[in-house]
Structures are given as structure tokens and as C-alpha cells.
PDB file of C-alpha atoms in Angstrom:
ATOM      1  CA  MET Q  30       0.000   0.000   0.000  1.00 53.00           C
ATOM      2  CA  ARG Q  31       2.849   2.351   0.864  1.00 54.00           C
ATOM      3  CA  ASP Q  32       4.588   1.686  -2.459  1.00 56.00           C
ATOM      4  CA  ARG Q  33       1.387   2.488  -4.336  1.00 57.00           C
ATOM      5  CA  ARG Q  34       1.038   5.846  -2.520  1.00 54.00           C
ATOM      6  CA  ARG Q  35       4.677   6.624  -3.085  1.00 49.00           C
ATOM      7  CA  SER Q  36       4.465   5.864  -6.815  1.00 50.00           C
ATOM      8  CA  SER Q  37       1.252   7.931  -7.080  1.00 52.00           C
ATOM      9  CA  ALA Q  38       2.993  10.828  -5.367  1.00 46.00           C
ATOM     10  CA  LEU Q  39       5.939  10.517  -7.775  1.00 44.00           C
ATOM     11  CA  VAL Q  40       3.581  10.507 -10.780  1.00 47.00           C
ATOM     12  CA  VAL Q  41       1.845  13.637  -9.471  1.00 45.00           C
ATOM     13  CA  LEU Q  42       5.188  15.330  -8.788  1.00 42.00           C
ATOM     14  CA  ALA Q  43       6.458  14.434 -12.273  1.00 45.00           C
ATOM     15  CA  GLY Q  44       3.235  15.821 -13.782  1.00 49.00           C
ATOM     16  CA  VAL Q  45       3.608  19.093 -11.882  1.00 45.00           C
ATOM     17  CA  LEU Q  46       7.248  19.457 -12.951  1.00 42.00           C
ATOM     18  CA  LEU Q  47       6.412  18.640 -16.574  1.00 43.00           C
ATOM     19  CA  THR Q  48       3.548  21.139 -16.566  1.00 52.00           C
ATOM     20  CA  GLY Q  49       5.863  23.780 -15.111  1.00 51.00           C
ATOM     21  CA  LEU Q  50       8.513  23.156 -17.755  1.00 43.00           C
ATOM     22  CA  ILE Q  51       6.003  23.250 -20.601  1.00 54.00           C
ATOM     23  CA  GLY Q  52       4.454  26.409 -19.152  1.00 52.00           C
ATOM     24  CA  THR Q  53       7.874  28.045 -18.970  1.00 51.00           C
ATOM     25  CA  TRP Q  54       8.749  27.170 -22.561  1.00 51.00           C
ATOM     26  CA  ALA Q  55       5.327  28.090 -23.934  1.00 51.00           C
ATOM     27  CA  ALA Q  56       4.995  31.373 -22.040  1.00 48.00           C
ATOM     28  CA  PRO Q  57       5.128  34.467 -24.229  1.00 48.00           C
ATOM     29  CA  VAL Q  58       8.085  36.768 -23.874  1.00 45.00           C
ATOM     30  CA  ALA Q  59       7.303  39.710 -21.611  1.00 48.00           C
ATOM     31  CA  SER Q  60       7.220  42.940 -23.562  1.00 52.00           C
ATOM     32  CA  ALA Q  61       9.404  45.732 -22.278  1.00 63.00           C
ATOM     33  CA  HIS Q  62       8.759  49.439 -22.482  1.00 76.00           C
ATOM     34  CA  SER Q  63       9.285  51.315 -25.712  1.00 85.00           C
ATOM     35  CA  ARG Q  64      12.910  51.704 -26.705  1.00 90.00           C
ATOM     36  CA  VAL Q  65      14.627  53.856 -29.281  1.00 94.00           C
ATOM     37  CA  VAL Q  66      15.442  52.107 -32.549  1.00 94.00           C
ATOM     38  CA  SER Q  67      16.937  55.050 -34.430  1.00 95.00           C
ATOM     39  CA  SER Q  68      16.991  58.808 -34.750  1.00 95.00           C
ATOM     40  CA  ASP Q  69      17.373  61.299 -37.570  1.00 95.00           C
ATOM     41  CA  PRO Q  70      19.977  62.742 -37.356  1.00 96.00           C
ATOM     42  CA  ALA Q  71      21.582  59.589 -35.981  1.00 96.00           C
ATOM     43  CA  ASP Q  72      22.881  59.645 -32.427  1.00 96.00           C
ATOM     44  CA  GLY Q  73      26.463  60.941 -32.384  1.00 95.00           C
ATOM     45  CA  SER Q  74      26.466  61.862 -36.061  1.00 96.00           C
ATOM     46  CA  SER Q  75      27.846  65.051 -37.610  1.00 95.00           C
ATOM     47  CA  VAL Q  76      25.884  67.182 -40.059  1.00 96.00           C
ATOM     48  CA  ALA Q  77      27.123  70.144 -42.102  1.00 94.00           C
ATOM     49  CA  THR Q  78      23.705  71.829 -42.307  1.00 93.00           C
ATOM     50  CA  GLY Q  79      20.899  71.738 -39.801  1.00 92.00           C
ATOM     51  CA  PRO Q  80      17.919  69.484 -40.579  1.00 95.00           C
ATOM     52  CA  GLN Q  81      14.405  70.910 -40.833  1.00 95.00           C
ATOM     53  CA  GLN Q  82      13.153  68.430 -38.243  1.00 96.00           C
ATOM     54  CA  VAL Q  83      14.389  65.744 -35.877  1.00 96.00           C
ATOM     55  CA  THR Q  84      12.799  62.302 -35.572  1.00 96.00           C
ATOM     56  CA  ILE Q  85      13.218  59.596 -32.968  1.00 96.00           C
ATOM     57  CA  THR Q  86      11.842  56.174 -33.915  1.00 95.00           C
ATOM     58  CA  PHE Q  87      10.806  53.623 -31.267  1.00 95.00           C
ATOM     59  CA  ASN Q  88      10.188  49.884 -31.486  1.00 94.00           C
ATOM     60  CA  GLU Q  89       6.409  50.247 -31.019  1.00 93.00           C
ATOM     61  CA  PRO Q  90       3.689  52.881 -31.434  1.00 93.00           C
ATOM     62  CA  LEU Q  91       3.624  55.589 -28.777  1.00 93.00           C
ATOM     63  CA  GLN Q  92       0.740  57.206 -26.973  1.00 90.00           C
ATOM     64  CA  GLU Q  93       0.171  60.688 -28.343  1.00 88.00           C
ATOM     65  CA  SER Q  94      -0.469  62.336 -24.981  1.00 85.00           C
ATOM     66  CA  PHE Q  95       2.378  63.956 -23.054  1.00 87.00           C
ATOM     67  CA  ALA Q  96       5.003  63.498 -25.799  1.00 92.00           C
ATOM     68  CA  VAL Q  97       7.887  65.966 -25.472  1.00 94.00           C
ATOM     69  CA  LEU Q  98      10.893  66.475 -27.720  1.00 95.00           C
ATOM     70  CA  THR Q  99      13.211  69.419 -27.183  1.00 95.00           C
ATOM     71  CA  VAL Q 100      16.449  70.278 -28.948  1.00 96.00           C
ATOM     72  CA  VAL Q 101      19.021  72.219 -26.948  1.00 96.00           C
ATOM     73  CA  GLY Q 102      21.998  73.717 -28.756  1.00 96.00           C
ATOM     74  CA  PRO Q 103      25.566  74.276 -27.588  1.00 96.00           C
ATOM     75  CA  ASP Q 104      24.506  77.789 -26.555  1.00 95.00           C
ATOM     76  CA  GLY Q 105      21.953  76.418 -24.051  1.00 95.00           C
ATOM     77  CA  HIS Q 106      18.927  77.605 -26.063  1.00 96.00           C
ATOM     78  CA  TYR Q 107      15.985  75.643 -27.465  1.00 96.00           C
ATOM     79  CA  TRP Q 108      16.036  75.133 -31.240  1.00 96.00           C
ATOM     80  CA  GLN Q 109      12.798  73.182 -31.797  1.00 95.00           C
ATOM     81  CA  GLU Q 110       9.822  75.002 -33.296  1.00 93.00           C
ATOM     82  CA  GLY Q 111       6.444  74.286 -31.698  1.00 90.00           C
ATOM     83  CA  ASN Q 112       5.367  71.073 -29.999  1.00 92.00           C
ATOM     84  CA  ALA Q 113       6.435  67.531 -30.786  1.00 93.00           C
ATOM     85  CA  SER Q 114       4.097  65.216 -32.685  1.00 94.00           C
ATOM     86  CA  VAL Q 115       3.668  61.447 -32.593  1.00 94.00           C
ATOM     87  CA  ASP Q 116       3.101  59.350 -35.701  1.00 94.00           C
ATOM     88  CA  GLY Q 117       2.886  55.692 -34.657  1.00 93.00           C
ATOM     89  CA  PRO Q 118       6.373  54.778 -33.415  1.00 95.00           C
ATOM     90  CA  ARG Q 119       7.926  58.099 -34.529  1.00 96.00           C
ATOM     91  CA  LEU Q 120       8.340  61.281 -32.500  1.00 96.00           C
ATOM     92  CA  HIS Q 121       8.947  64.438 -34.583  1.00 95.00           C
ATOM     93  CA  ALA Q 122       9.797  68.064 -33.876  1.00 95.00           C
ATOM     94  CA  ALA Q 123      10.333  70.832 -36.405  1.00 96.00           C
ATOM     95  CA  LEU Q 124      13.535  72.847 -36.023  1.00 95.00           C
ATOM     96  CA  ARG Q 125      14.393  76.486 -36.497  1.00 94.00           C
ATOM     97  CA  GLU Q 126      17.372  77.177 -38.722  1.00 95.00           C
ATOM     98  CA  LEU Q 127      20.242  76.130 -36.454  1.00 95.00           C
ATOM     99  CA  GLY Q 128      22.849  78.591 -35.193  1.00 93.00           C
ATOM    100  CA  PRO Q 129      26.206  77.907 -33.579  1.00 95.00           C
ATOM    101  CA  ALA Q 130      28.299  74.899 -34.502  1.00 95.00           C
ATOM    102  CA  GLY Q 131      28.547  72.275 -31.799  1.00 96.00           C
ATOM    103  CA  THR Q 132      26.511  69.550 -30.119  1.00 96.00           C
ATOM    104  CA  TYR Q 133      22.717  69.657 -30.216  1.00 97.00           C
ATOM    105  CA  THR Q 134      20.910  67.430 -27.729  1.00 97.00           C
ATOM    106  CA  MET Q 135      17.477  65.924 -28.445  1.00 96.00           C
ATOM    107  CA  ASN Q 136      15.724  65.326 -25.099  1.00 96.00           C
ATOM    108  CA  TYR Q 137      12.616  63.163 -25.261  1.00 96.00           C
ATOM    109  CA  ARG Q 138       9.902  61.945 -22.919  1.00 94.00           C
ATOM    110  CA  VAL Q 139       7.092  59.778 -24.270  1.00 94.00           C
ATOM    111  CA  THR Q 140       4.447  57.404 -22.956  1.00 91.00           C
ATOM    112  CA  SER Q 141       4.966  53.885 -24.271  1.00 88.00           C
ATOM    113  CA  ALA Q 142       2.115  51.692 -25.460  1.00 84.00           C
ATOM    114  CA  ASP Q 143       1.977  49.987 -22.043  1.00 84.00           C
ATOM    115  CA  GLY Q 144       1.505  53.359 -20.315  1.00 86.00           C
ATOM    116  CA  HIS Q 145       4.979  53.772 -18.824  1.00 88.00           C
ATOM    117  CA  PRO Q 146       6.966  56.964 -19.379  1.00 91.00           C
ATOM    118  CA  VAL Q 147      10.217  56.603 -21.277  1.00 91.00           C
ATOM    119  CA  GLU Q 148      12.807  59.357 -21.452  1.00 93.00           C
ATOM    120  CA  GLY Q 149      16.306  59.876 -22.705  1.00 95.00           C
ATOM    121  CA  ARG Q 150      18.468  61.891 -25.031  1.00 96.00           C
ATOM    122  CA  ARG Q 151      20.260  61.636 -28.345  1.00 96.00           C
ATOM    123  CA  SER Q 152      22.664  64.126 -29.859  1.00 96.00           C
ATOM    124  CA  PHE Q 153      24.224  65.216 -33.101  1.00 96.00           C
ATOM    125  CA  GLU Q 154      26.919  67.716 -33.999  1.00 97.00           C
ATOM    126  CA  LEU Q 155      26.490  70.660 -36.348  1.00 96.00           C
ATOM    127  CA  THR Q 156      29.886  71.180 -38.007  1.00 96.00           C
ATOM    128  CA  THR Q 157      29.140  74.441 -39.840  1.00 94.00           C
ATOM    129  CA  ALA Q 158      27.407  77.295 -38.027  1.00 93.00           C
ATOM    130  CA  GLY Q 159      24.048  78.441 -39.345  1.00 92.00           C
ATOM    131  CA  ASN Q 160      22.297  81.817 -39.224  1.00 92.00           C
ATOM    132  CA  GLY Q 161      19.319  80.782 -37.106  1.00 92.00           C
ATOM    133  CA  THR Q 162      17.846  82.678 -34.188  1.00 91.00           C
ATOM    134  CA  PRO Q 163      17.590  80.650 -30.967  1.00 92.00           C
ATOM    135  CA  GLY Q 164      14.481  80.111 -28.921  1.00 92.00           C
ATOM    136  CA  ALA Q 165      14.238  80.573 -25.178  1.00 93.00           C
ATOM    137  CA  LEU Q 166      17.083  79.682 -22.866  1.00 93.00           C
ATOM    138  CA  ALA Q 167      16.731  76.060 -21.735  1.00 90.00           C
ATOM    139  CA  ASP Q 168      15.906  75.735 -18.047  1.00 80.00           C
ATOM    140  CA  THR Q 169      18.839  73.718 -16.749  1.00 60.00           C
ATOM    141  CA  ALA Q 170      17.646  74.012 -13.126  1.00 50.00           C
ATOM    142  CA  SER Q 171      14.769  71.602 -13.701  1.00 49.00           C
ATOM    143  CA  SER Q 172      16.808  68.726 -15.056  1.00 48.00           C
ATOM    144  CA  SER Q 173      15.443  65.213 -14.880  1.00 49.00           C
ATOM    145  CA  ASP Q 174      16.931  64.624 -11.419  1.00 51.00           C
ATOM    146  CA  ASP Q 175      13.416  64.275 -10.006  1.00 55.00           C
ATOM    147  CA  ASN Q 176      13.397  61.107  -7.955  1.00 58.00           C
ATOM    148  CA  GLY Q 177       9.637  60.980  -7.562  1.00 59.00           C
ATOM    149  CA  PRO Q 178       7.553  61.825  -4.514  1.00 69.00           C
ATOM    150  CA  PRO Q 179       9.231  62.324  -1.128  1.00 74.00           C
ATOM    151  CA  LEU Q 180       9.673  59.226   0.994  1.00 77.00           C
ATOM    152  CA  TRP Q 181       8.814  60.661   4.428  1.00 77.00           C
ATOM    153  CA  PRO Q 182       4.969  60.557   4.059  1.00 79.00           C
ATOM    154  CA  PHE Q 183       5.150  56.825   3.397  1.00 81.00           C
ATOM    155  CA  ILE Q 184       7.378  56.248   6.424  1.00 86.00           C
ATOM    156  CA  VAL Q 185       5.070  58.276   8.683  1.00 83.00           C
ATOM    157  CA  GLY Q 186       2.038  56.436   7.278  1.00 84.00           C
ATOM    158  CA  GLY Q 187       3.697  53.070   7.898  1.00 85.00           C
ATOM    159  CA  ILE Q 188       4.518  54.025  11.496  1.00 88.00           C
ATOM    160  CA  VAL Q 189       0.924  55.179  12.116  1.00 87.00           C
ATOM    161  CA  VAL Q 190      -0.468  51.914  10.734  1.00 88.00           C
ATOM    162  CA  LEU Q 191       2.021  49.847  12.766  1.00 86.00           C
ATOM    163  CA  VAL Q 192       1.339  51.693  16.031  1.00 87.00           C
ATOM    164  CA  GLY Q 193      -2.429  51.543  15.402  1.00 86.00           C
ATOM    165  CA  GLY Q 194      -2.253  47.810  14.693  1.00 84.00           C
ATOM    166  CA  LEU Q 195      -0.191  47.157  17.836  1.00 84.00           C
ATOM    167  CA  GLY Q 196      -2.680  49.221  19.839  1.00 82.00           C
ATOM    168  CA  VAL Q 197      -5.598  47.140  18.559  1.00 82.00           C
ATOM    169  CA  VAL Q 198      -3.754  43.875  19.314  1.00 82.00           C
ATOM    170  CA  PHE Q 199      -2.873  45.096  22.822  1.00 79.00           C
ATOM    171  CA  TRP Q 200      -6.465  46.202  23.463  1.00 81.00           C
ATOM    172  CA  LEU Q 201      -7.890  42.869  22.239  1.00 81.00           C
ATOM    173  CA  THR Q 202      -5.466  40.786  24.353  1.00 79.00           C
ATOM    174  CA  ARG Q 203      -6.215  42.806  27.499  1.00 79.00           C
ATOM    175  CA  ARG Q 204      -9.929  42.489  26.827  1.00 75.00           C
ATOM    176  CA  SER Q 205      -9.808  38.722  26.275  1.00 72.00           C
ATOM    177  CA  GLY Q 206      -7.615  38.305  29.371  1.00 65.00           C
ATOM    178  CA  THR Q 207     -10.251  39.948  31.641  1.00 62.00           C
ATOM    179  CA  SER Q 208     -13.129  37.755  30.444  1.00 59.00           C
TER     180      SER Q 208
END
């Protein structure tokens, strides 16, 4: 009787392991957030004349809301004209005629198809100065060093919940001890 139970348990265990292995192999690959596939001008490239627009292409379509693409020149000014636009997986921004020679940085922030924000930067170098007029001075004080909401409200909330829970436990044990 014991051998029969043992062999039944082994069959069940083998079935569970086999199901787990098949489930692991058959599971779809988890999709990650949107990622940059290419940009125009290409990241790190050099151009003799400024392009009329910049484009960053992602691996999947983007949500149109909250898309931002700015171009900051070597002089610290914005060089994009108007707001960025989304066309499927592509993020576009029109440019003014560029000015000083040097590195232009394309800063982007988009919402991927799964709803998560994705941000980063690409750059290109203008080798021959243009005659363009810059936009506003880029606000370098509000860089993307924002680490999210402050931590202290969560710590205080956790302490309040912990103390409240301990108080309830203490009150219930005293009450049940007097009955």
C-alpha cells in the first residue's frame, strides 16, 4: 500500500514538474517598455547643415499624450519650433534654422504603449554654423533629477499603521484576558 502511494505521489510530482517546464517554454516573452530604434539625425552623427526636423523612432507605437521632444543647442537655447508630434512609433519636432556649430541634444519623454513613461536623449553635432535665431534659454535648473515623490509621508504612514495595529492587538489581548 505504501509503495502504491509513493508511486502515485511521484507521478503527481512528475506531472507538476512537466507542466511547469512546458508552461515556462510556452509562455510568451514579456514585452518591455518602448525603446529607441533610431533617430534622424543619428545619435552621435555630424551634419554640415541643420535638418528641418528631428525624428526619434521607437520599437512600437507611442501614446500621443504627453510626448515631449526638445532640442538644446551648444549655446543652451531651445532650437525646436512648436510642440512635438507622434506618428505611430515616430516622435517628430520641427527645427528652427540652427545657429552655432557644436553639439545639439534631443531630449525626449514619451508614454509607451503599455503606459509607462520613457525618457532619454540623443545628440548630433552641427559642423558648420548656421544663421538661425535661438528660442528661449533652456531651463537647466529643472533637469530630470526628479526622484519621484518624497519618501517621508510613506514612512510616517507606515509608522501610524504599525502603532495603530499594535494598539488594537494590545487592546484585544487585554480584553480577552479579563473575560
